MMTF fields as JSON, N, C-alpha, C and O atoms, coordinates in Angstrom:
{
  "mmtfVersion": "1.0.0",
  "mmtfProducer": "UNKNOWN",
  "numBonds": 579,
  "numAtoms": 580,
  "numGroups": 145,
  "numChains": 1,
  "numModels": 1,
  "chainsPerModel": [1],
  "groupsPerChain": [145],
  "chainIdList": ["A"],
  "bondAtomList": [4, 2, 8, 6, 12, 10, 16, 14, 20, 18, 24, 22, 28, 26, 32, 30, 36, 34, 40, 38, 44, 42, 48, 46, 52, 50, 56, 54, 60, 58, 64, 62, 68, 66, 72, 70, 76, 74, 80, 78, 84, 82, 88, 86, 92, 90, 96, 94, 100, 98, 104, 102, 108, 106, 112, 110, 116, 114, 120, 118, 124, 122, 128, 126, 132, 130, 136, 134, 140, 138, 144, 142, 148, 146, 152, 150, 156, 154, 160, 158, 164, 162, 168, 166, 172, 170, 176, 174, 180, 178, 184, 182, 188, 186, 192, 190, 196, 194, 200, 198, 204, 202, 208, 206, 212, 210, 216, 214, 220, 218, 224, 222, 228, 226, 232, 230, 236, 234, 240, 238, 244, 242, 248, 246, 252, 250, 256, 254, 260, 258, 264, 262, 268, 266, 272, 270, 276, 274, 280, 278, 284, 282, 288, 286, 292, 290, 296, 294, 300, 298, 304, 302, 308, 306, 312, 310, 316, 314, 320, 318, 324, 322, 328, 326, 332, 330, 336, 334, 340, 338, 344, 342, 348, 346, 352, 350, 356, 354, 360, 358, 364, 362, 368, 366, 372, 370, 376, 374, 380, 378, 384, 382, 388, 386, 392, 390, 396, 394, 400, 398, 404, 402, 408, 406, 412, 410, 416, 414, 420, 418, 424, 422, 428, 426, 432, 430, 436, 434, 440, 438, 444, 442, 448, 446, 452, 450, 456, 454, 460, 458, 464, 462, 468, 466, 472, 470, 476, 474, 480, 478, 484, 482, 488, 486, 492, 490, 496, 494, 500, 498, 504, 502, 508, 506, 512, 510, 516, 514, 520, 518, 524, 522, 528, 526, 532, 530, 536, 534, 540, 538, 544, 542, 548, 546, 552, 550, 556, 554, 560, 558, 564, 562, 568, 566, 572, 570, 576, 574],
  "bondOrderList": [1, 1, 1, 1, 1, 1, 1, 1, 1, 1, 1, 1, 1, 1, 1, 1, 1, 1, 1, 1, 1, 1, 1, 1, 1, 1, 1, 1, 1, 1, 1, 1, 1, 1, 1, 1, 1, 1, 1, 1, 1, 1, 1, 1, 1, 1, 1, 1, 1, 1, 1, 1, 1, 1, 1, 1, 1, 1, 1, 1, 1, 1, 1, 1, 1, 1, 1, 1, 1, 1, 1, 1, 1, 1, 1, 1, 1, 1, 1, 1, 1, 1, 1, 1, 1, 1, 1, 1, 1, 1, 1, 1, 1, 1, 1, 1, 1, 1, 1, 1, 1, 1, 1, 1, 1, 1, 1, 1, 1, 1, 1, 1, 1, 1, 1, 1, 1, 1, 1, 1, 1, 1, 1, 1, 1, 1, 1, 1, 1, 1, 1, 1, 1, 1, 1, 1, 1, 1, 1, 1, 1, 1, 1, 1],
  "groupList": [{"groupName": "UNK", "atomNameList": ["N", "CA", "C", "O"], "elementList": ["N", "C", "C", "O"], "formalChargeList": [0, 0, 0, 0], "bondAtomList": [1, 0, 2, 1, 3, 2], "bondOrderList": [1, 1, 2], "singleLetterCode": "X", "chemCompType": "L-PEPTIDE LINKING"}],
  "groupTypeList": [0, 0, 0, 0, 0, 0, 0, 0, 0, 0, 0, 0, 0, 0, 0, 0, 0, 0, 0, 0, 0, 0, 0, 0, 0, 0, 0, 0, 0, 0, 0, 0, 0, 0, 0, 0, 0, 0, 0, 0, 0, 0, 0, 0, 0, 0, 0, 0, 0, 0, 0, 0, 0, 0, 0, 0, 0, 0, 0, 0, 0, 0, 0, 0, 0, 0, 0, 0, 0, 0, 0, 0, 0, 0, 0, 0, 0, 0, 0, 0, 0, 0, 0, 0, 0, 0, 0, 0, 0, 0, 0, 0, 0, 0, 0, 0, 0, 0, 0, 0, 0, 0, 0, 0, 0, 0, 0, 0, 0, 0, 0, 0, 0, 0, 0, 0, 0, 0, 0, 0, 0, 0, 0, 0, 0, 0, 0, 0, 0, 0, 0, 0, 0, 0, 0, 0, 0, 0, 0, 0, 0, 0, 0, 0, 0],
  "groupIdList": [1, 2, 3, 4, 5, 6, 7, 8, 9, 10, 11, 12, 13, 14, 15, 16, 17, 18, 19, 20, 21, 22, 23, 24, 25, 26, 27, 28, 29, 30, 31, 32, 33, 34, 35, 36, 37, 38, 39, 40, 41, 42, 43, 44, 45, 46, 47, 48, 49, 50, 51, 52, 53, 54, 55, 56, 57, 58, 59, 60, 61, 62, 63, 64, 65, 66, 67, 68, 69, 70, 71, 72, 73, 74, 75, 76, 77, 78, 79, 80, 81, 82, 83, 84, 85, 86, 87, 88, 89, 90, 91, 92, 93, 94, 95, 96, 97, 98, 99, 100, 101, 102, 103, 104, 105, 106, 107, 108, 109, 110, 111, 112, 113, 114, 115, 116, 117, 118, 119, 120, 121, 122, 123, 124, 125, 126, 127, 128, 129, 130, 131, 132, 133, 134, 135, 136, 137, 138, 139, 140, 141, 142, 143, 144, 145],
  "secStructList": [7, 7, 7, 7, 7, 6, 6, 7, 7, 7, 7, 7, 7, 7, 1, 6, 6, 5, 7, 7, 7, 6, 6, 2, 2, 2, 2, 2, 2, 2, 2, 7, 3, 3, 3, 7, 7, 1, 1, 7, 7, 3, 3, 3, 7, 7, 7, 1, 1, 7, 5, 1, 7, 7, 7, 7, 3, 3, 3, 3, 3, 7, 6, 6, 6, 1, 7, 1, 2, 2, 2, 2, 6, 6, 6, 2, 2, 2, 2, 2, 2, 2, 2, 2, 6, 6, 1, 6, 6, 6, 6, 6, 7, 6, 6, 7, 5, 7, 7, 1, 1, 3, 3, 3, 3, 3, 7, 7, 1, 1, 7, 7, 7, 2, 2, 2, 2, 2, 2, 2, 2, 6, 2, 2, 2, 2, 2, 2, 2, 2, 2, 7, 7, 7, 7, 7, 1, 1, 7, 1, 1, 7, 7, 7, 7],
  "xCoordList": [24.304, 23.934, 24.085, 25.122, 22.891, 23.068, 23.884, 23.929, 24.297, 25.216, 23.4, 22.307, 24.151, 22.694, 22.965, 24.105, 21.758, 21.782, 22.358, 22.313, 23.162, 23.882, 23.167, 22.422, 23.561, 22.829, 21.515, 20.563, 21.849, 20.983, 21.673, 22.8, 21.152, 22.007, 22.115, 21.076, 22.931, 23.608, 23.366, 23.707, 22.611, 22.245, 22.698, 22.015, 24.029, 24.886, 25.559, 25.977, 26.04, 27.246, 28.026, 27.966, 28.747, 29.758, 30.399, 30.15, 31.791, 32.272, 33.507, 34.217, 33.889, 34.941, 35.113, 36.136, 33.837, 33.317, 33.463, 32.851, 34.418, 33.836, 35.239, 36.052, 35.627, 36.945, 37.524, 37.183, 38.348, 38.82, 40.482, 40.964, 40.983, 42.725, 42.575, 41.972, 43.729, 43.706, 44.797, 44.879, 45.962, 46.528, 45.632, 45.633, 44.678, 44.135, 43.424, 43.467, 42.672, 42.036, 43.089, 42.953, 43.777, 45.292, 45.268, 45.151, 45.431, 46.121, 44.931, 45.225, 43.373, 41.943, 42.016, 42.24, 41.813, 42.255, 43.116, 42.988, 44.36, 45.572, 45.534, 45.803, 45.085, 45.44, 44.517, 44.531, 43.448, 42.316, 41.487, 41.8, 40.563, 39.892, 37.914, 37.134, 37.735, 36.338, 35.27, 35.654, 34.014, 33.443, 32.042, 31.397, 31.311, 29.925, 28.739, 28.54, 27.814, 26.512, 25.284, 24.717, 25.317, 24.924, 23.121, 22.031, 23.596, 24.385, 24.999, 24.449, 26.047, 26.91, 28.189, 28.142, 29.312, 30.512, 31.545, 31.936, 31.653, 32.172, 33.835, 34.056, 34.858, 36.101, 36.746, 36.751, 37.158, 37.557, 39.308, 40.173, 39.453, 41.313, 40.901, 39.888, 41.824, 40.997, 41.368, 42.22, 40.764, 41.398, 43.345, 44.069, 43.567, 44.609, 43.946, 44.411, 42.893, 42.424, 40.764, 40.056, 40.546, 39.292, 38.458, 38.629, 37.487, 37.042, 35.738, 35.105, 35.242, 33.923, 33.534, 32.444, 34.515, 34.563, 33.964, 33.987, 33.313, 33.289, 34.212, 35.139, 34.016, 35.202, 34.898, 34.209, 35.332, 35.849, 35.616, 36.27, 34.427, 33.616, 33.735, 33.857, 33.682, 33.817, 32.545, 32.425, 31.752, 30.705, 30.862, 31.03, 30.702, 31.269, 30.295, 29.804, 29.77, 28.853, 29.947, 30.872, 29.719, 30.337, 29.891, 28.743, 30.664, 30.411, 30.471, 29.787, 31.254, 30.808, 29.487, 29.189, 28.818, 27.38, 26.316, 25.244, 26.447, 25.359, 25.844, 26.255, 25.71, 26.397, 25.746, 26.586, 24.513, 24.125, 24.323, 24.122, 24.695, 25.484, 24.062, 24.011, 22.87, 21.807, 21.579, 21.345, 21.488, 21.375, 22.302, 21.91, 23.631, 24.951, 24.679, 24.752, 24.464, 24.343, 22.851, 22.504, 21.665, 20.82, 20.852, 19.912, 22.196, 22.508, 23.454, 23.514, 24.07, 25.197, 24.479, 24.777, 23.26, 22.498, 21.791, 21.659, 21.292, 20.698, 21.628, 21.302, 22.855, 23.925, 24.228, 24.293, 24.566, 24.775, 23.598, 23.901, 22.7, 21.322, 20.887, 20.046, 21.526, 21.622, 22.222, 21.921, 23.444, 24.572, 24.474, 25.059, 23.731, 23.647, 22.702, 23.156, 21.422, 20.884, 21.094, 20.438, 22.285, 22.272, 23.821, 24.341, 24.775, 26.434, 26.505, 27.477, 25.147, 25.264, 25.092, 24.673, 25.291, 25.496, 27.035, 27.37, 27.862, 29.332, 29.41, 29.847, 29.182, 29.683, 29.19, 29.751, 27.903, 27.292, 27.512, 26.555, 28.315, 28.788, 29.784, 30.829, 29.188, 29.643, 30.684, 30.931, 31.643, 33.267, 34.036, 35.231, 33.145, 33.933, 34.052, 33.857, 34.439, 34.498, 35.857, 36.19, 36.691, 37.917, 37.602, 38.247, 36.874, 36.967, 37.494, 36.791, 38.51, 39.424, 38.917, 38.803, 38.76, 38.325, 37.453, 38.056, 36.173, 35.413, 35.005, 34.782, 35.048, 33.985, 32.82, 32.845, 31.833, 30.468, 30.602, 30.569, 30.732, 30.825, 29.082, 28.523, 28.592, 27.377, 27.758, 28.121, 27.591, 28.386, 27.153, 27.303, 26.129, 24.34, 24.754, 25.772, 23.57, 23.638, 22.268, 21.902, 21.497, 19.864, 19.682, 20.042, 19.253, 18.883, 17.76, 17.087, 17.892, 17.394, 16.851, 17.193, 15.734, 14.908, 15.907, 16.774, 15.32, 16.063, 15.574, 16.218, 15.133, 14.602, 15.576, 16.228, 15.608, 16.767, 18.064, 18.673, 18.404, 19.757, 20.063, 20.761, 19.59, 19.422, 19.594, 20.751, 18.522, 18.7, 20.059, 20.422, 21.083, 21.937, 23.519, 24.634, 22.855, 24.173, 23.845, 24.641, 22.883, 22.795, 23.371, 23.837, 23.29, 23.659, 25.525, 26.325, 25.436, 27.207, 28.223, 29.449, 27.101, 27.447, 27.947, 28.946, 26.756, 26.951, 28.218, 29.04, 28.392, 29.061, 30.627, 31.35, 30.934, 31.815, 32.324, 33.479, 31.163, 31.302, 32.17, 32.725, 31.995, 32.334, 33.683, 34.72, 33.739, 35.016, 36.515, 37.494, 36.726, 37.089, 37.85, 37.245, 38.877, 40.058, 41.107, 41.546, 41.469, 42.357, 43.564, 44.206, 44.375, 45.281, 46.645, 46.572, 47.659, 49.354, 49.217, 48.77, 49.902, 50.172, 51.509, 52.715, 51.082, 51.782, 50.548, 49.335, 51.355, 50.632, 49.794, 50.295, 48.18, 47.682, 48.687, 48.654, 49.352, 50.154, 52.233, 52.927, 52.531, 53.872, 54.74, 54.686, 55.553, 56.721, 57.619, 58.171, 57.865, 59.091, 60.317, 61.002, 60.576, 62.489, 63.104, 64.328],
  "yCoordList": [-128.921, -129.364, -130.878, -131.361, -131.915, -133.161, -133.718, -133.057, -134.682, -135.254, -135.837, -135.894, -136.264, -136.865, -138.261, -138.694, -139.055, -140.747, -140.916, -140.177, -142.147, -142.891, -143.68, -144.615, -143.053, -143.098, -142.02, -142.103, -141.374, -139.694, -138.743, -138.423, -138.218, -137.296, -135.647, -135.344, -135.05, -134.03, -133.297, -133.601, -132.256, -130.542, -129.455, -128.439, -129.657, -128.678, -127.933, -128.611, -126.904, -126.511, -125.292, -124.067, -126.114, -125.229, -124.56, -123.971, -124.302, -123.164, -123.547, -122.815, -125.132, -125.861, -125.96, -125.848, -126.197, -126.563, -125.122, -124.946, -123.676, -122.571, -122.408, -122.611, -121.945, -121.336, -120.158, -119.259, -120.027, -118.964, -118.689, -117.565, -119.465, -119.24, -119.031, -119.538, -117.738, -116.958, -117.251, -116.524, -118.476, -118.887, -119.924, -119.715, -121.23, -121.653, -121.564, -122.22, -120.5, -119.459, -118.906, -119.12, -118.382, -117.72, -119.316, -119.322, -120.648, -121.503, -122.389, -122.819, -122.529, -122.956, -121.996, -122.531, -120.589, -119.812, -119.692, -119.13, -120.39, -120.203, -121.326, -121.302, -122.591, -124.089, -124.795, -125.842, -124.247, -125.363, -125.632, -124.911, -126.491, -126.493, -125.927, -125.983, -125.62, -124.544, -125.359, -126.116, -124.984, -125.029, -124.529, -125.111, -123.579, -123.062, -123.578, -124.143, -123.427, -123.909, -122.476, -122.123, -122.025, -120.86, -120.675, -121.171, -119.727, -118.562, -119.236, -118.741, -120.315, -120.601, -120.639, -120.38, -121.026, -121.258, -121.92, -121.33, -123.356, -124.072, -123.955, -123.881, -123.935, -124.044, -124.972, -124.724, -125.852, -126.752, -127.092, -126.628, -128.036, -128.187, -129.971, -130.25, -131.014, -131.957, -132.205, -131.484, -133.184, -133.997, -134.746, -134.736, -135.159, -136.145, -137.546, -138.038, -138.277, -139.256, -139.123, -138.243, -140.175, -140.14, -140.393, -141.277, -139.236, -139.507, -138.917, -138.306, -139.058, -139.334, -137.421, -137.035, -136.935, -135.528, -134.597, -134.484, -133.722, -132.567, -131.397, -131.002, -130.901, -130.237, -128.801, -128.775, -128.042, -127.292, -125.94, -125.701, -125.142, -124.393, -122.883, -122.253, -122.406, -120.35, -119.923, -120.126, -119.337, -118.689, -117.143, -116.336, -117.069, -115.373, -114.968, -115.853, -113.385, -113.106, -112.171, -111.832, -111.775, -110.31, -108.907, -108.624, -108.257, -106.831, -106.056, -105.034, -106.3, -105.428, -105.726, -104.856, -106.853, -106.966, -106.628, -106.136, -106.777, -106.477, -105.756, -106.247, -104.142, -103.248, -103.415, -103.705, -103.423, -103.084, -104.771, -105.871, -104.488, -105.569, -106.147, -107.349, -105.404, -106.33, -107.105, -108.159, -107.105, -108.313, -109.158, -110.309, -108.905, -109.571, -110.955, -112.175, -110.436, -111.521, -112.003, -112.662, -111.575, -112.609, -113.445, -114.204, -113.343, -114.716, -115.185, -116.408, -114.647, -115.468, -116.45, -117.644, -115.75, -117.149, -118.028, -119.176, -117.852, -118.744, -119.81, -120.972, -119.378, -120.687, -121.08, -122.309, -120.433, -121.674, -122.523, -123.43, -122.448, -122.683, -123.971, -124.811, -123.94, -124.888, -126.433, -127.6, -125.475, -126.26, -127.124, -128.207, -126.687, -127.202, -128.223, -129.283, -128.421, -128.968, -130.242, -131.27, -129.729, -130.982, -131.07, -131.371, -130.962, -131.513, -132.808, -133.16, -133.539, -135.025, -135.564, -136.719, -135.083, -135.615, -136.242, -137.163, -134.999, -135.632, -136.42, -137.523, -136.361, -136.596, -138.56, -139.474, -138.385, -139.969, -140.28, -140.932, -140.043, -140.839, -142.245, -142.272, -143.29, -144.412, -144.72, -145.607, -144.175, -144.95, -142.959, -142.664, -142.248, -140.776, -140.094, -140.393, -139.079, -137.598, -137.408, -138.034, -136.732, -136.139, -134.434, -133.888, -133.689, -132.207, -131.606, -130.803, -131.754, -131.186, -129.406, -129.019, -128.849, -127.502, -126.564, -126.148, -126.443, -125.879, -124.06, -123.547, -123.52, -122.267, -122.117, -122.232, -121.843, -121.585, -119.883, -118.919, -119.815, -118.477, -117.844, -118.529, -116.986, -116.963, -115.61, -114.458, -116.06, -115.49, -115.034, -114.679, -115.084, -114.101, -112.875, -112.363, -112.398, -110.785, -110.42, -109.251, -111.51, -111.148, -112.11, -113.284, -111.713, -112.508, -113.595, -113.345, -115.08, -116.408, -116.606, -116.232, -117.447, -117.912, -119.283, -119.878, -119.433, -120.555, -122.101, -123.029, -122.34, -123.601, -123.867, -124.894, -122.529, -122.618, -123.172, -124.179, -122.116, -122.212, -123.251, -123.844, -123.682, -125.626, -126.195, -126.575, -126.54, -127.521, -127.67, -128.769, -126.17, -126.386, -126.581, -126.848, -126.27, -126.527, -128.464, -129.061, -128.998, -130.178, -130.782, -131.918, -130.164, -130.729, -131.079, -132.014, -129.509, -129.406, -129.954, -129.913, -130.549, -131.588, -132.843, -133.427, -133.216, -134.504, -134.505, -135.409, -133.59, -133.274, -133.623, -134.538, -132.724, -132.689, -134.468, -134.883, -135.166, -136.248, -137.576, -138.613, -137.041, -137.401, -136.602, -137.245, -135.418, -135.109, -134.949, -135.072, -134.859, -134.662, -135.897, -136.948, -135.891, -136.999, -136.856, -135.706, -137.39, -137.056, -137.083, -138.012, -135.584, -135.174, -136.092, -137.139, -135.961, -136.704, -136.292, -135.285, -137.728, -137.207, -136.011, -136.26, -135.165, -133.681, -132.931, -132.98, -132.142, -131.545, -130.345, -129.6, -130.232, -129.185, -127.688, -127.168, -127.158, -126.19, -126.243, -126.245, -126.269, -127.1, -125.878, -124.711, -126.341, -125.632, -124.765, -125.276, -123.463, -123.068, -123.167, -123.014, -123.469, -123.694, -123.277, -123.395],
  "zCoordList": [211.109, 209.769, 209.689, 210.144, 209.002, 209.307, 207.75, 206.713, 207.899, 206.651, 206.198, 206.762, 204.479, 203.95, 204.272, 204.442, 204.366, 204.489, 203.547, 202.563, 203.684, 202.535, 201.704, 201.996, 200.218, 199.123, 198.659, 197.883, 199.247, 199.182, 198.476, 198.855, 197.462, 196.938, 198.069, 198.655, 198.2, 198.774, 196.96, 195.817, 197.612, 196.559, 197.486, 197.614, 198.258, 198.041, 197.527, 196.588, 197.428, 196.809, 197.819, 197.711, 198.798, 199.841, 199.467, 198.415, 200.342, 199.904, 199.407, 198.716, 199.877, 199.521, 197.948, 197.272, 197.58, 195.739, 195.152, 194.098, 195.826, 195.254, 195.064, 195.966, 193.587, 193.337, 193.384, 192.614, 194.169, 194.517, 194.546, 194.406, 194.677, 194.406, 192.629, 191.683, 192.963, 191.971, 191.095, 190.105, 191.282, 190.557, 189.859, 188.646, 190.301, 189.617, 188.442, 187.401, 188.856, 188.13, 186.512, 185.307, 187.086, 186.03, 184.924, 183.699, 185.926, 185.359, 184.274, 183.158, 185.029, 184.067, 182.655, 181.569, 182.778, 181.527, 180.659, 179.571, 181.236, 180.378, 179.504, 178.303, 180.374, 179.636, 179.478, 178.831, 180.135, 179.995, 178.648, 177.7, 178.458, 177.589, 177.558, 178.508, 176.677, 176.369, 175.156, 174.264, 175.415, 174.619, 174.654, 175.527, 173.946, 174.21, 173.9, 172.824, 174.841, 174.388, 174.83, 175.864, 173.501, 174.151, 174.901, 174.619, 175.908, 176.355, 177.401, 178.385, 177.929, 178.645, 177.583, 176.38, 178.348, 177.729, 179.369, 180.376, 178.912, 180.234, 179.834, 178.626, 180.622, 180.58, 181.823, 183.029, 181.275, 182.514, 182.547, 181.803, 183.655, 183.582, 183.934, 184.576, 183.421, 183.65, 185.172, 185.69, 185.884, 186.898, 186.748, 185.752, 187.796, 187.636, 187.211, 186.183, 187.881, 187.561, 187.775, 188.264, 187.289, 187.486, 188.992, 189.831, 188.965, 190.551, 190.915, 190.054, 192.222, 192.362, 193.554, 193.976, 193.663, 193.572, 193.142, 191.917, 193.811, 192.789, 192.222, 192.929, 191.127, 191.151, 192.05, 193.07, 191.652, 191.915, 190.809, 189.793, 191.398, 190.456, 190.573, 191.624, 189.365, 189.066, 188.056, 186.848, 188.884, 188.078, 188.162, 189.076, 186.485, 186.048, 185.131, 184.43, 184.936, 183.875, 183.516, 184.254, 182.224, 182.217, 182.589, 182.931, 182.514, 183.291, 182.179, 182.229, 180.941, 180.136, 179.069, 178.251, 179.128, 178.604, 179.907, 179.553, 180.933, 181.925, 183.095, 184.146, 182.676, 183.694, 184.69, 185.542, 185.272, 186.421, 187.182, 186.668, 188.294, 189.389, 189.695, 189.957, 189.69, 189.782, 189.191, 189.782, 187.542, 186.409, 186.736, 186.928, 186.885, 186.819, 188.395, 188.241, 189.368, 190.685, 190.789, 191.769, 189.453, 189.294, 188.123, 187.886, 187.121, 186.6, 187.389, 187.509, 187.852, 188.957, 189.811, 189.849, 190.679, 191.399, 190.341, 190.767, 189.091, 188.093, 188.229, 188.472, 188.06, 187.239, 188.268, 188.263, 189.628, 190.566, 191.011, 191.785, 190.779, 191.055, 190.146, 190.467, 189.133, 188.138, 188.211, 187.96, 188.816, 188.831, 190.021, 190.039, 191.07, 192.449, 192.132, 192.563, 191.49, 191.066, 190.03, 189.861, 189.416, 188.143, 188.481, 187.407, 189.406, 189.396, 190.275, 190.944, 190.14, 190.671, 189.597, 189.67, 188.423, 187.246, 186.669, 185.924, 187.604, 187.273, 188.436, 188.109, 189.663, 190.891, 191.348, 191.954, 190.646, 190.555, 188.879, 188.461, 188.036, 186.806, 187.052, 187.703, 186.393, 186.658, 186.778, 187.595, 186.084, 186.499, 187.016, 187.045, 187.252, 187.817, 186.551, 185.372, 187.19, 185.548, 185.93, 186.936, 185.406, 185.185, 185.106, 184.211, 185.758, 185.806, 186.749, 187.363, 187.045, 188.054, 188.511, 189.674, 187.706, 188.281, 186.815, 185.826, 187.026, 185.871, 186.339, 187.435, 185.015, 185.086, 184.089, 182.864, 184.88, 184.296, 183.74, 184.505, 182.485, 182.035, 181.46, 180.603, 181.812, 181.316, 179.974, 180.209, 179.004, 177.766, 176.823, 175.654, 177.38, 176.2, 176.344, 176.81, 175.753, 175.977, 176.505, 176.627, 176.826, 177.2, 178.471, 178.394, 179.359, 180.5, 179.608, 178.608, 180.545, 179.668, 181.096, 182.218, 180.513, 182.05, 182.383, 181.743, 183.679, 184.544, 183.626, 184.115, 183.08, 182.166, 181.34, 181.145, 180.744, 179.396, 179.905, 179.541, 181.007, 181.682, 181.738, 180.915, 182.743, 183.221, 182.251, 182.072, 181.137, 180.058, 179.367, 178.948, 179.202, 178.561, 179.075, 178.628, 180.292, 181.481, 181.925, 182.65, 181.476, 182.114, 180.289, 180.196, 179.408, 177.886, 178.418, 178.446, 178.786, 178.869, 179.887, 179.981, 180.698, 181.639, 181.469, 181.89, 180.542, 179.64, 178.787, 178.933, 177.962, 177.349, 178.025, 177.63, 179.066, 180.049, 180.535, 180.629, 180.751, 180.615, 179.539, 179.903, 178.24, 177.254, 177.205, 177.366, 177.02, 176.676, 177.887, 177.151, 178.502, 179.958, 180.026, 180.238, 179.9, 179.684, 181.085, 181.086, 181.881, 182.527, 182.584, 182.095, 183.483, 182.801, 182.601, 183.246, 181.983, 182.525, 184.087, 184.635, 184.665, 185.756, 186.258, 186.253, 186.521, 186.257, 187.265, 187.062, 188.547, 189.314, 188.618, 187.777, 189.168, 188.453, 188.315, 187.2, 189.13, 189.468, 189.636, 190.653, 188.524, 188.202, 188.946, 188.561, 190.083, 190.603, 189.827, 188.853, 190.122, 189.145, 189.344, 190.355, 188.183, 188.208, 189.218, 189.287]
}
């Protein structure tokens, strides 16, 4: 696999950028901050500082609005599909974003075409931009007593 030329944007999204520790996870839900643009709903934890990173991403539909696992893993590829596409939005922002670790919640009750999706995941991007403060310095995952 070749690296991109420098100053090329990279429309990856590996496996490094994919969240999966399940304390993090525990810890984005417990403390993080939310806000919807429907039919998404983003929840993020901020960064320590500001940086040129990506974070660190969880895409979820629900299972109790879209039983069959077929609907469910063709909005699952929509939103990463989205996201792969428009998260050089945080990653090339001028002075860095502060999103230490986000989830893409897909929160409708009707499958939405890929246009819609996009447009409002690239709103909540922006958005993300603006609001996304970074955190006290205080490890994302605080040791116990």
């Amino acid at each position: 696999m070749s690296t991109p030329a420098p100053g090329a944007r990279s429309y990856s999204f590996p496996k490094e950028e994919h969240l999966c520790r399940k304390k993090l996870i525990e810890e984005l839900f417990g403390r993080g901050s939310s806000f919807g643009l429907y039919p998404l709903r983003l929840v993020w934890l901020p960064a320590l500082a500001p940086t040129q990173a990506p974070p660190q991403v969880l895409v979820s539909v629900s299972k109790r609005t879209f039983k069959r696992a077929v609907d469910r893993n063709y909005l699952k590829r929509l939103l990463r599909e989205a996201y792969r596409l428009n998260k050089y939005r945080l990653v090339e922002a001028p002075n860095g974003h502060s999103v230490g670790v986000l989830a893409l919640i897909y929160s409708g009750k009707e499958k939405k075409p890929f246009a819609l999706v996009e447009k409002k995941l690239i709103s909540g991007l922006e958005r993300l931009l603006q609001e996304a403060v970074p955190a006290p310095a205080t490890p994302l995952s605080s040791p116990r007593p």
